[in-house]
mmCIF file of C-alpha atoms in Angstrom:
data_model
loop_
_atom_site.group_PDB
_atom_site.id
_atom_site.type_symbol
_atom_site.label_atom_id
_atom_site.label_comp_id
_atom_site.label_asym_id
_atom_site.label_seq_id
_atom_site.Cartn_x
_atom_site.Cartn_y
_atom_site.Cartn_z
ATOM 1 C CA UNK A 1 -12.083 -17.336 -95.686
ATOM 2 C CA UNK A 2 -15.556 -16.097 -94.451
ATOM 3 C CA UNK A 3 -16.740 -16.330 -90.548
ATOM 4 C CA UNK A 4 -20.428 -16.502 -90.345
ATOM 5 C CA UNK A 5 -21.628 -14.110 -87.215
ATOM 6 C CA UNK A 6 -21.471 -16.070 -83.842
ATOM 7 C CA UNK A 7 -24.762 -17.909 -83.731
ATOM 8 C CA UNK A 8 -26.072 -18.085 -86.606
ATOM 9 C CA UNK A 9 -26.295 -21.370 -87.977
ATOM 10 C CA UNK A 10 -26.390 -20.980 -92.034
ATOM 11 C CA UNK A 11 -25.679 -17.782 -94.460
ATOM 12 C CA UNK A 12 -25.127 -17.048 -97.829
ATOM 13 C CA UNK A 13 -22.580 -14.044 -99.086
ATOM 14 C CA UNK A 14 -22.751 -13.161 -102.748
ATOM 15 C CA UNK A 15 -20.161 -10.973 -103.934
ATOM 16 C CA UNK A 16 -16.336 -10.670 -106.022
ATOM 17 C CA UNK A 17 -13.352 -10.893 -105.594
ATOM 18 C CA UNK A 18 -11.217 -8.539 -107.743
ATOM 19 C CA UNK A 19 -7.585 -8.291 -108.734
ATOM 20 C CA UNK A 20 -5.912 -5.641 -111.111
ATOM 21 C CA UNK A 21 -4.147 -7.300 -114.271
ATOM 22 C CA UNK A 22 -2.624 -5.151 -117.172
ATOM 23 C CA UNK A 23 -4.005 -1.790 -114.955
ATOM 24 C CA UNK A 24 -7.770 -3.399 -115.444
ATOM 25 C CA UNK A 25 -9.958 -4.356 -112.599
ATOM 26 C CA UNK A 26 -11.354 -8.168 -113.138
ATOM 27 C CA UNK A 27 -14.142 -9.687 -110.908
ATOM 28 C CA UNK A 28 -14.640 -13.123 -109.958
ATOM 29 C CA UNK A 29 -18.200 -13.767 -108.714
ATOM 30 C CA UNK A 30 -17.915 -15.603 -105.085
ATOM 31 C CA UNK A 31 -20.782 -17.301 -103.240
ATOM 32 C CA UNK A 32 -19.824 -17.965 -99.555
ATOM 33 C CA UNK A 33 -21.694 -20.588 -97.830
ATOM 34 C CA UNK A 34 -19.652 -21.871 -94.854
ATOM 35 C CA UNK A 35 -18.110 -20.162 -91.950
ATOM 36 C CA UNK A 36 -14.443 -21.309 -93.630
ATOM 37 C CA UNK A 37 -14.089 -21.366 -97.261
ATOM 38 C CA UNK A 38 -11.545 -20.921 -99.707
ATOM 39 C CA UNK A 39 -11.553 -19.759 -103.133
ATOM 40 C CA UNK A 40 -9.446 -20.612 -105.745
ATOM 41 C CA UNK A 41 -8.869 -18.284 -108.814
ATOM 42 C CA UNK A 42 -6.948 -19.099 -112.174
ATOM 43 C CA UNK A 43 -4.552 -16.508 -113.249
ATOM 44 C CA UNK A 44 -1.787 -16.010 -116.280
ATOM 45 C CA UNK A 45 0.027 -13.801 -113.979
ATOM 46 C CA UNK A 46 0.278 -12.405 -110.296
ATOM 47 C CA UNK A 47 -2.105 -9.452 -109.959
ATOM 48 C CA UNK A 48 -1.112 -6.129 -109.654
ATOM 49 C CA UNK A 49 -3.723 -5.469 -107.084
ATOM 50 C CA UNK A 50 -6.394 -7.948 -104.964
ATOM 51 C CA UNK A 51 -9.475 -6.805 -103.935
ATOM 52 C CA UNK A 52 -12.444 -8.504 -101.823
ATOM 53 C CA UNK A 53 -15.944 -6.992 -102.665
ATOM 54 C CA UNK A 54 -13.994 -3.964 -104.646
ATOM 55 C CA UNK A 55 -17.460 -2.912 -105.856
ATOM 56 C CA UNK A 56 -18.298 -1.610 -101.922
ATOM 57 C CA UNK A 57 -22.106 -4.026 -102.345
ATOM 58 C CA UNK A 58 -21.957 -5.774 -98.790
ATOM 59 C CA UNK A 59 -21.514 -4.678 -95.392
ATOM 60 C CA UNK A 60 -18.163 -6.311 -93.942
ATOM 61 C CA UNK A 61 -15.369 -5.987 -91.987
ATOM 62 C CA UNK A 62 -12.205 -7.061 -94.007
ATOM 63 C CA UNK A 63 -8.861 -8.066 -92.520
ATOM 64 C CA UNK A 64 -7.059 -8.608 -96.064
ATOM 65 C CA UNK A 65 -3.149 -8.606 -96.305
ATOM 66 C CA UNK A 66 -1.880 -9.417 -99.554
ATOM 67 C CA UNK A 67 1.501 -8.213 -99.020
ATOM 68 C CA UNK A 68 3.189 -4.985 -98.746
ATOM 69 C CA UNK A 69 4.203 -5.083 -102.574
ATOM 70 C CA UNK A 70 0.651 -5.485 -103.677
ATOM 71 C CA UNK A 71 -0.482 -2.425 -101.291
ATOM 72 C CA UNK A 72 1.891 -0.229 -102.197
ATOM 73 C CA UNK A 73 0.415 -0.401 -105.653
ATOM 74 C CA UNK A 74 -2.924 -0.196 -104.616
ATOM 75 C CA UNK A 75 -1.908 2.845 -102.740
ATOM 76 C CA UNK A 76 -1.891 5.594 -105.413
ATOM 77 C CA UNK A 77 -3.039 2.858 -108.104
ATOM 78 C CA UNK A 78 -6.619 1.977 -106.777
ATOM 79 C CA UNK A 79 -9.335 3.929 -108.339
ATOM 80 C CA UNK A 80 -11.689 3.732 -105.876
ATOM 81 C CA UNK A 81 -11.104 5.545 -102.475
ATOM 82 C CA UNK A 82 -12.172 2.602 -100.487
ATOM 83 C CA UNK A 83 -8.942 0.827 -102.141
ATOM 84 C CA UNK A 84 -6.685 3.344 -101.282
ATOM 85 C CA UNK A 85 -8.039 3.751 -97.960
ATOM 86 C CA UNK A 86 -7.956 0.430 -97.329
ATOM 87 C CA UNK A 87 -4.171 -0.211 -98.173
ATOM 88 C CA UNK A 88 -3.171 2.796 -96.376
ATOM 89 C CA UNK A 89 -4.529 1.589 -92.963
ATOM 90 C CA UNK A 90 -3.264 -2.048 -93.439
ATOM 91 C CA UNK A 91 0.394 -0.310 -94.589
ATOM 92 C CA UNK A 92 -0.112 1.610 -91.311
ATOM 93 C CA UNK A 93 -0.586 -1.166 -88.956
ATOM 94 C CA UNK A 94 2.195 -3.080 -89.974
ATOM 95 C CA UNK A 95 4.409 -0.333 -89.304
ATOM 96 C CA UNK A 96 7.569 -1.318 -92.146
ATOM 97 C CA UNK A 97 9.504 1.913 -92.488
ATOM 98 C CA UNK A 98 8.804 0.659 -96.134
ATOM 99 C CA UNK A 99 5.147 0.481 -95.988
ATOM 100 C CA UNK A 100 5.108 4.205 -94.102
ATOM 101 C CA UNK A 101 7.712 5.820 -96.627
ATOM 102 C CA UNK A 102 4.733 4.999 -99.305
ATOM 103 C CA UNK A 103 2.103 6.481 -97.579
ATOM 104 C CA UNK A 104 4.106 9.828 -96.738
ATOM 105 C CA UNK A 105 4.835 9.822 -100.746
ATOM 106 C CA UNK A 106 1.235 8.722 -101.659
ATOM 107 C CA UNK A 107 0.164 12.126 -99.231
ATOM 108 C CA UNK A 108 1.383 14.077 -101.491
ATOM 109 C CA UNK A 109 -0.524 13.579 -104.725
ATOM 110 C CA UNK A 110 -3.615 11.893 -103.044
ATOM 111 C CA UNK A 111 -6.133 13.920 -105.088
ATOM 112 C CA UNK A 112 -9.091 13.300 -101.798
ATOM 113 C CA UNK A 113 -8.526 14.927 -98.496
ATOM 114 C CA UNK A 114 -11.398 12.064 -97.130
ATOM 115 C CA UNK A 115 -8.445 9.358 -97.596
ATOM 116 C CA UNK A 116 -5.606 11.501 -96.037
ATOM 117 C CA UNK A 117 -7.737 12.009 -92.816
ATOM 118 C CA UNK A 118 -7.884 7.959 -92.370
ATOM 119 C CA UNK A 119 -4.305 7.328 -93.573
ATOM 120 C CA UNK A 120 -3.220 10.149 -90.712
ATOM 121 C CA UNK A 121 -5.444 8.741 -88.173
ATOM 122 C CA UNK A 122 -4.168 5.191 -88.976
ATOM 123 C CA UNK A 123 -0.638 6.875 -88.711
ATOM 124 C CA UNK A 124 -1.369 8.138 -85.134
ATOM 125 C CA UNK A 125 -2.138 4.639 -83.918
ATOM 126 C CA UNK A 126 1.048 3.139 -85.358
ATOM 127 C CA UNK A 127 3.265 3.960 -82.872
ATOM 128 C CA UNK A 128 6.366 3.586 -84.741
ATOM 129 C CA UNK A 129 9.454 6.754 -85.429
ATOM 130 C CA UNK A 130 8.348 6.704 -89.329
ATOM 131 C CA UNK A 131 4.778 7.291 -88.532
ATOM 132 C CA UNK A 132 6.093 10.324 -86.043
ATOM 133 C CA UNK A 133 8.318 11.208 -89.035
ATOM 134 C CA UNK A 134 5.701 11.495 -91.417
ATOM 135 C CA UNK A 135 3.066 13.235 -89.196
ATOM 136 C CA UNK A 136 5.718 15.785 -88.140
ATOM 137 C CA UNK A 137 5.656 16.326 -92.223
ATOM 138 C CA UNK A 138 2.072 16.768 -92.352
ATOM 139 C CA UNK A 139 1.996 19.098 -89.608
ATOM 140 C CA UNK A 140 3.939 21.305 -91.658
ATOM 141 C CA UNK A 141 2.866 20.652 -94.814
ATOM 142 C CA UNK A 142 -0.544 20.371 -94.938
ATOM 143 C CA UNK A 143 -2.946 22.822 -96.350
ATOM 144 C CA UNK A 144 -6.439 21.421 -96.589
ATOM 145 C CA UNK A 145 -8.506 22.528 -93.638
ATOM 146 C CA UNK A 146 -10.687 19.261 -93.742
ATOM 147 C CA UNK A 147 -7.124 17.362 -92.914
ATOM 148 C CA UNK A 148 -5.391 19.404 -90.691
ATOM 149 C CA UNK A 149 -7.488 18.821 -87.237
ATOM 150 C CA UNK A 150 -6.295 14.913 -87.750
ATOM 151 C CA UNK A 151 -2.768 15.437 -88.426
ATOM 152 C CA UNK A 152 -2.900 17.070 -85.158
ATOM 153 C CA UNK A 153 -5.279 14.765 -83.116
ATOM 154 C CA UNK A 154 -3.047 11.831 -84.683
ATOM 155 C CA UNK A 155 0.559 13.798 -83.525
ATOM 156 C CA UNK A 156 -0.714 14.235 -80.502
ATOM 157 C CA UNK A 157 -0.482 10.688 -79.461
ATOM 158 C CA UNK A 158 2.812 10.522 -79.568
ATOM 159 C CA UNK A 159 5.234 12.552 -76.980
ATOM 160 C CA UNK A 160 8.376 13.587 -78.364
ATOM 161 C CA UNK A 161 10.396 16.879 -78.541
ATOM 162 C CA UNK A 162 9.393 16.685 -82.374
ATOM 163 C CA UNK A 163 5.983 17.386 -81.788
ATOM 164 C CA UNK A 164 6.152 20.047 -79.457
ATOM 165 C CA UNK A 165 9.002 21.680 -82.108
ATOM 166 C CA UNK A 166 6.397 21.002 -84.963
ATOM 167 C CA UNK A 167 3.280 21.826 -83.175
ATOM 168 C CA UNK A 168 4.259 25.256 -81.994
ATOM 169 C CA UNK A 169 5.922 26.307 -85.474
ATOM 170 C CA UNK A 170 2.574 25.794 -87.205
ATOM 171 C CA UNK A 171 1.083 27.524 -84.687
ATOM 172 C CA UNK A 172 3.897 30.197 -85.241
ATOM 173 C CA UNK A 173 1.711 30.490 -88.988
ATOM 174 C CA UNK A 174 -1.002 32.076 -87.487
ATOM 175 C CA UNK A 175 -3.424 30.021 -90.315
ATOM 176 C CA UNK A 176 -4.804 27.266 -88.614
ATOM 177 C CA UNK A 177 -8.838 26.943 -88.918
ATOM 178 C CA UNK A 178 -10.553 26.555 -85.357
ATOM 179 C CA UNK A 179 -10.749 22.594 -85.101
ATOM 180 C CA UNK A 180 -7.380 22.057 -85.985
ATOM 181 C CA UNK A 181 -6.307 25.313 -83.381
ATOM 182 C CA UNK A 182 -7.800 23.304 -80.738
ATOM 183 C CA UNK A 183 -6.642 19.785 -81.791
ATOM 184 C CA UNK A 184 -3.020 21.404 -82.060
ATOM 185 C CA UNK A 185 -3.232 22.884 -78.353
ATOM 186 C CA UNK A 186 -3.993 19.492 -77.279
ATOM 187 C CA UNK A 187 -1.305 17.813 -78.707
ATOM 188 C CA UNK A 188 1.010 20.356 -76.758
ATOM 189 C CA UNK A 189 -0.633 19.671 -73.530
ATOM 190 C CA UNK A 190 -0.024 15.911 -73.949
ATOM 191 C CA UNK A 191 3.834 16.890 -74.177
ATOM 192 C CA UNK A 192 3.090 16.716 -69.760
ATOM 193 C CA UNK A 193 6.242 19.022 -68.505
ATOM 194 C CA UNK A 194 7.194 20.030 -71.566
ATOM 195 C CA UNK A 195 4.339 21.561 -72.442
ATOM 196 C CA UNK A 196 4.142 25.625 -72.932
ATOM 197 C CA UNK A 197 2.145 26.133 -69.968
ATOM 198 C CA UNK A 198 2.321 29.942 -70.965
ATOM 199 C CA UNK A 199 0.559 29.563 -74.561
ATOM 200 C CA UNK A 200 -2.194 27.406 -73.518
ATOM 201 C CA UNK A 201 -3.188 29.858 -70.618
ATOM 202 C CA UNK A 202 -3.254 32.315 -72.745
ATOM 203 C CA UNK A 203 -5.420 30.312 -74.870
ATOM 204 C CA UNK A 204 -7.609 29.467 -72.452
ATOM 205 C CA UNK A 205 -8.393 33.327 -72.094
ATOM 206 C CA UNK A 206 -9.454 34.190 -75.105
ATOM 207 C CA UNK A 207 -13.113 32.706 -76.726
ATOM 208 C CA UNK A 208 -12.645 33.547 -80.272
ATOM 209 C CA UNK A 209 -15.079 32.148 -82.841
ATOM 210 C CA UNK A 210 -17.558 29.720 -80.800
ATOM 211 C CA UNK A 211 -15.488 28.873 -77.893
ATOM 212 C CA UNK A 212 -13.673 25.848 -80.426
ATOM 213 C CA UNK A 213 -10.321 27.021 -79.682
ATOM 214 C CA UNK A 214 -10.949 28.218 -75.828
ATOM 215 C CA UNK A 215 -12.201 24.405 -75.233
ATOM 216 C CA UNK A 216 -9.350 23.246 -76.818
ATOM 217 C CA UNK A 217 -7.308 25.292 -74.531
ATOM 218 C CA UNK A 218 -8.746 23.887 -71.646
ATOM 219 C CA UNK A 219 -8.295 20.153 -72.257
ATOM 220 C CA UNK A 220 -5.248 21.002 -72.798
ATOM 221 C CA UNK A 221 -4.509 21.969 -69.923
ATOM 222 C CA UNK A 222 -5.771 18.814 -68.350
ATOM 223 C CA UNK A 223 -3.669 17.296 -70.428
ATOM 224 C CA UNK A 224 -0.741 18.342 -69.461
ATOM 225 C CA UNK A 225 -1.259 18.059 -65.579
ATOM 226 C CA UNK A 226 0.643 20.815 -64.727
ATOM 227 C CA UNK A 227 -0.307 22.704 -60.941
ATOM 228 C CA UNK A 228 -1.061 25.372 -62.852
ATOM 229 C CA UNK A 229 -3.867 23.770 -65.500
ATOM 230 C CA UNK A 230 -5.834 22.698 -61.745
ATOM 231 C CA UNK A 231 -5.947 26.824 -60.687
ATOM 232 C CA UNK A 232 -6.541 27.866 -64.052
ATOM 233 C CA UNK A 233 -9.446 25.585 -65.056
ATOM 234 C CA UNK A 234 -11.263 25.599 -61.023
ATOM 235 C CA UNK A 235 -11.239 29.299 -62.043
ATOM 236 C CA UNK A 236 -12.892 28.879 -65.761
ATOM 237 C CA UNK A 237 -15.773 27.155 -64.937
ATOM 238 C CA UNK A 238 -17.573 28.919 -62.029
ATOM 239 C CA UNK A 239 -20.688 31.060 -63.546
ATOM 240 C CA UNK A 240 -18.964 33.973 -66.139
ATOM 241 C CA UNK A 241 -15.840 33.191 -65.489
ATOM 242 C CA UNK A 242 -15.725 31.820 -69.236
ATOM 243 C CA UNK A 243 -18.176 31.970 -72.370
ATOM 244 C CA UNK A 244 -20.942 28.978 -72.405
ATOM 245 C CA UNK A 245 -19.681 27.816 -75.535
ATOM 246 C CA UNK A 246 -16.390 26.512 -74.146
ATOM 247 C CA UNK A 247 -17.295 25.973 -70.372
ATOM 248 C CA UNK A 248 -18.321 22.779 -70.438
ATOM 249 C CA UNK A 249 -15.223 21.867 -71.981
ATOM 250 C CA UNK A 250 -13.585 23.078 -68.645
ATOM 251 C CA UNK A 251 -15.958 21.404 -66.361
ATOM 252 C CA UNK A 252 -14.979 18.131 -68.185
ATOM 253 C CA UNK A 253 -11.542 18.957 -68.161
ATOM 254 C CA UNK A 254 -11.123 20.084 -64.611
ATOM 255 C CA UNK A 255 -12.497 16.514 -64.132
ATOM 256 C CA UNK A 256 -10.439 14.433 -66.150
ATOM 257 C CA UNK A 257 -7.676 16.047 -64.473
ATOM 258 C CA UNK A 258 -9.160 16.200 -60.571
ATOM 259 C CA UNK A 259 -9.302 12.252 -60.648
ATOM 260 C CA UNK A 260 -5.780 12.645 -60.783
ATOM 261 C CA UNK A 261 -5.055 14.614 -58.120
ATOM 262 C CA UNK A 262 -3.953 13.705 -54.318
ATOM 263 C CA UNK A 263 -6.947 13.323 -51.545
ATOM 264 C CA UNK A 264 -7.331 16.992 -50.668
ATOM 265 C CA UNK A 265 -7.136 18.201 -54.354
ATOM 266 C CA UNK A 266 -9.596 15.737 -55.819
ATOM 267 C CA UNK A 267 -11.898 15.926 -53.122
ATOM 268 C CA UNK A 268 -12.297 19.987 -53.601
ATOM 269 C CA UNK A 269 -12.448 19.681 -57.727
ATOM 270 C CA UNK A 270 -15.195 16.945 -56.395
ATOM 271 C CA UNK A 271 -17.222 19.790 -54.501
ATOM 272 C CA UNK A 272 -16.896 22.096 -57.500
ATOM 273 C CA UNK A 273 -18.487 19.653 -59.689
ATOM 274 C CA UNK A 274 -21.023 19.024 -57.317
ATOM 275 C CA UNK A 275 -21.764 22.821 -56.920
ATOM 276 C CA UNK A 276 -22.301 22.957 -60.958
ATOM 277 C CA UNK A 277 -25.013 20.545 -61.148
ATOM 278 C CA UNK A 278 -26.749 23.341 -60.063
ATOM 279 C CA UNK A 279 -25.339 25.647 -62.316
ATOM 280 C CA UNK A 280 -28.093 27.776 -64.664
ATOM 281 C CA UNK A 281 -26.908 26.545 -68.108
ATOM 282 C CA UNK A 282 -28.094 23.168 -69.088
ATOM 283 C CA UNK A 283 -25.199 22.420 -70.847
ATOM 284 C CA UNK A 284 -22.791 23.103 -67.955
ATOM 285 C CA UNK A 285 -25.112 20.956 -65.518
ATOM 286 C CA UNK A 286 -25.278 17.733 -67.352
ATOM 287 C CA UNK A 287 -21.095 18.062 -67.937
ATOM 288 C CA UNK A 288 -20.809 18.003 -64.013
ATOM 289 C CA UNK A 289 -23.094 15.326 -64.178
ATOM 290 C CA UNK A 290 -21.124 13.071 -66.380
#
């Protein structure tokens, strides 16, 4: 079934619909005319795989389910990264301990590290003990650089004693690249009152290469809303007191976490912000600004 875009009266959609038979790819050419239509396509057999526009030629959004059997093939089967891509996220956000179990196999010998950074992000949105399971996995496992800042982003949504124990021993590794350094301190800080308050203060002294880490430190800290993340970052963000790469990562940080604060707190990390619209770099000015 096609929806035509609210408003418009008439359209016309050329394009296939495809389904794996025998490990081949066949296409069915499909003109959609109506806002509801349905198609029907002669087979000797259920498909192996079903695919809408497989070929990538029309701009869409597709909600397709076909079943978890079908994308569990299409998984590792589909020779197109789109396909795999595609079944990953759908596996994903259904959330079967089946569906996830594939995925965490299909991680393994996925051949693109493009497709592992949606399945993990998909994986951080699930919300379910398999997806934690499977991330935690990741965390450890992973090697590709390009991957590893969204295995952290996507454990960091999810607070549990696993994460912090996961987190900290890749950190333990010492061979994190920058991005994923910084996405990995975050995830700590959203642990709240479990989080290491000691490591991510040190952090959040030390630049390193561009400030990515430093900045990563300091939402962090916001993150976690700990008394001592308020000091810490009120101190960071006055005029030297940290490198301009990574101070207006504290300015926004010092905000996110002053709106949170009781009257007295809030209204002084209010006053600091106000004092940095002044402040000489640009940068710095427009983040108190926002």
């Amino acid at each position: 079934q096609a929806d035509a875009h609210p408003g418009e009266r008439a359209f016309q959609l050329r394009t296939e619909l495809g389904w794996v038979a025998d490990g081949q790819l066949r296409l069915w050419p499909v003109t959609l005319e109506g806002a509801r239509q349905t198609v029907i396509i002669p087979m000797a057999a259920p498909p192996e795989q079903v695919r809408f526009d497989p070929r990538g030629r029309i701009l869409h959004k597709l909600d397709l389910d076909p079943g978890e059997t079908l994308l569990r093939r299409q998984l590792t089967a589909a020779g197109d990264v789109t396909g795999r891509i595609q079944a990953g996220l759908v596996l994903a956000a259904k959330g079967s301990r089946e569906g996830i179990a594939a995925i965490r196999t299909a991680c393994q010998a996925e051949p693109f590290w493009g497709v592992r950074v949606e399945w993990m992000e998909a994986l951080g949105k699930a919300g379910v003990d398999a997806a934690l399971e499977t991330l935690v996995e990741r965390c450890l496992l992973e090697q590709d650089p390009r991957v590893l800042a969204s295995v952290m982003r996507a454990i960091g949504r999810y607070r549990d004693p696993l994460v912090l124990e996961a987190v900290q021993a890749r950190l333990d590794l010492d061979d994190l690249p920058y991005q994923a350094h910084a996405a990995a301190l975050e995830a700590l800080g959203a642990g709240r009152d479990e989080a290491p308050v000691d490591l991510l203060l040190e952090a959040a002294g030390r630049e390193g290469f561009g400030g990515i880490v430093q900045a990563g430190a300091f939402r962090a800290l916001a993150a976690s809303r700990l008394p001592e993340a308020l000091t810490a970052l009120e101190e960071y963000v006055g005029y030297g007191a940290s490198s301009n790469r990574s101070r207006p990562a504290a300015v926004s940080a010092l905000a996110d976490l002053g709106h949170r604060q009781e009257r007295g707190a809030r209204e002084r990390v209010t006053d600091t912000l106000v004092d940095l619209l002044r402040d000489p770099n640009r940068r710095v000015a427009w983040t108190a600004a926002r």
